[in-house]
Amino acid sequence: MKFHIEQKNKHTTKLLVKCEDEERYPHCQHGPTLLFYTKDKGPQEGFYSCAAYRDRKLCPYYLPVKDLKSNQLNRVYNNLSGEYRKLREKFWDETYQKGEQHYCLTCNVPLREADLQPHSGHNLLRSLRESNINDPTTFLLPLDNDKGNAQYYFDLKALQFFENCLRELKISKVLCLGAPRLHGYLRNHCKTWLQSFLLDFDHRFFYFYDDDEFAWYNMCNNHFFDECQKREFLRFLKIQSSQRLLLFTDPPFGCRTEPIGNTLREITKTFTRINYMPHQPLPTFWVFPYYSEHYVQEESSAFEMCDYKINYINHLSYTDNGHKSRKLGSPVRVFTNVPLELLTLPIKEGYKYCSLCKRYTALENHHCNKCNKCPSKNGATYRHCLHCCLCVKPYYIHCHQCGRCTQRENHNCAEYQAKQRCWTCNKQGHTEHKCPLSKKKKQ
């Protein structure tokens, strides 16, 4: 699901994104836009477009850089937060009797008894339980637009794994970026020793969480839609000497890594400034597919991939259950700047401790003495190729004409060589033997 925005012409050209200075960019209704451009033409020939949506049916904003005028730099104010706050106040009004809290899944609004009549033909949830209200992801229908805000919810095993990691790392505060299921789980199961704050683009959580634990937010441009919630967020970042804060993000896999990485850096800067600290990285968990490892590490070389396979309850292939599940398990992993030797993976779920790597790995991830690591990325048991001098997927064979291992079936040497990409740095134009990164490691 990882995507790259591209222009289609005679030669497909990758479109770059500039997001380090969004507040100086024009705004759409979803906050500061992003600047997209091609490398050959540069930013001056680029255009500004919505940070949240890559489908112009969802947000039509498009402005070429050359057409930008000073009056277009004014901020666009979204007044919907006041509306949502009023609905929340009515929903939580204590003068109503117990059991009168309802929700319309058709209109996505909370309701009281007197509000039910106009929604009589709709999909209604009546008399919400306290457990549902404390974690609305248990009944809210997940958003499923992959070109916008697609939501996939962690299964119980993943939630318990994260809880155990937070305990072992002695984390006392968690900032959840786009991870509403984790936030709901933590506030229900870990409230005695852990505080959680949710930043999410889905305004529906506005109805269930107070401003001191939720902010309506766009993670692609670090934009808050409500100033009151932003102030509470800044208060949450303030920690005591005995506290530790971890940043947890589960962005839609269609998000480009550049704006996500930029947001993580901006939050880290704010954290260190508020706490009068020298700049230092925040402990971070970034949930993303294993095949996007290169793009994550481009944003921060300190991020390493943990072997734990994360399952979702509402995705057919990102799970180890169901007829459409991958035989190698979910491709979703945790990328983190926390040393991997500090994370304990559950043995009963198919993980083991590697005494040579000094960290937990998957059972199928066999240590290679030649590579000096457990090399598997995708859930298969890799094998070492003496010609390539590295471990490759088990269904690869070495092609002497191409000078590397490749897929066994439907292999066209001419076509493959034209598109050959280095496995070390993921860039076209050379193979691993001539990779600058490999040469640096050997020095």
Tab-separated table of C-alpha atoms in Angstrom, residues 135 137 152-155 158-164 166 174-190 194 196-198 209 246-250 285 287:
chain	number	residue	atom	x	y	z
A	135	ASP	CA	-13.226	3.004	23.655
A	137	THR	CA	-13.284	2.052	18.251
A	152	TYR	CA	-7.245	-0.477	10.571
A	153	TYR	CA	-7.523	-1.527	14.212
A	154	PHE	CA	-4.918	-3.619	16.056
A	155	ASP	CA	-5.973	-7.025	17.319
A	158	ALA	CA	-0.789	-6.577	19.180
A	159	LEU	CA	-2.289	-4.361	21.895
A	160	GLN	CA	-0.952	-6.637	24.631
A	161	PHE	CA	2.467	-6.663	22.954
A	162	PHE	CA	2.566	-2.859	22.950
A	163	GLU	CA	1.449	-2.770	26.585
A	164	ASN	CA	4.275	-5.121	27.580
A	166	LEU	CA	5.672	0.144	27.407
A	174	VAL	CA	2.225	7.807	25.268
A	175	LEU	CA	1.419	10.189	22.439
A	176	CYS	CA	-0.729	8.279	19.920
A	177	LEU	CA	-0.639	9.699	16.373
A	178	GLY	CA	-3.405	8.044	14.386
A	179	ALA	CA	-3.625	5.055	16.759
A	180	PRO	CA	-7.137	5.317	18.285
A	181	ARG	CA	-7.439	1.612	19.121
A	182	LEU	CA	-4.227	1.746	21.180
A	183	HIS	CA	-5.377	4.910	22.957
A	184	GLY	CA	-8.707	3.301	23.870
A	185	TYR	CA	-6.972	0.153	25.105
A	186	LEU	CA	-4.436	2.045	27.227
A	187	ARG	CA	-7.022	4.266	28.929
A	188	ASN	CA	-9.122	1.176	29.767
A	189	HIS	CA	-6.342	-1.183	30.886
A	190	CYS	CA	-3.343	0.918	31.905
A	194	LEU	CA	0.139	5.319	32.037
A	196	SER	CA	-2.267	8.572	26.788
A	197	PHE	CA	-3.043	11.446	24.409
A	198	LEU	CA	-4.617	10.832	20.989
A	209	TYR	CA	-12.660	12.323	24.647
A	246	LEU	CA	6.983	7.616	23.899
A	247	LEU	CA	5.704	8.713	20.509
A	248	PHE	CA	3.583	6.069	18.772
A	249	THR	CA	2.333	6.473	15.210
A	250	ASP	CA	0.260	4.197	12.970
A	285	PHE	CA	7.277	3.370	17.510
A	287	VAL	CA	4.012	1.087	12.494
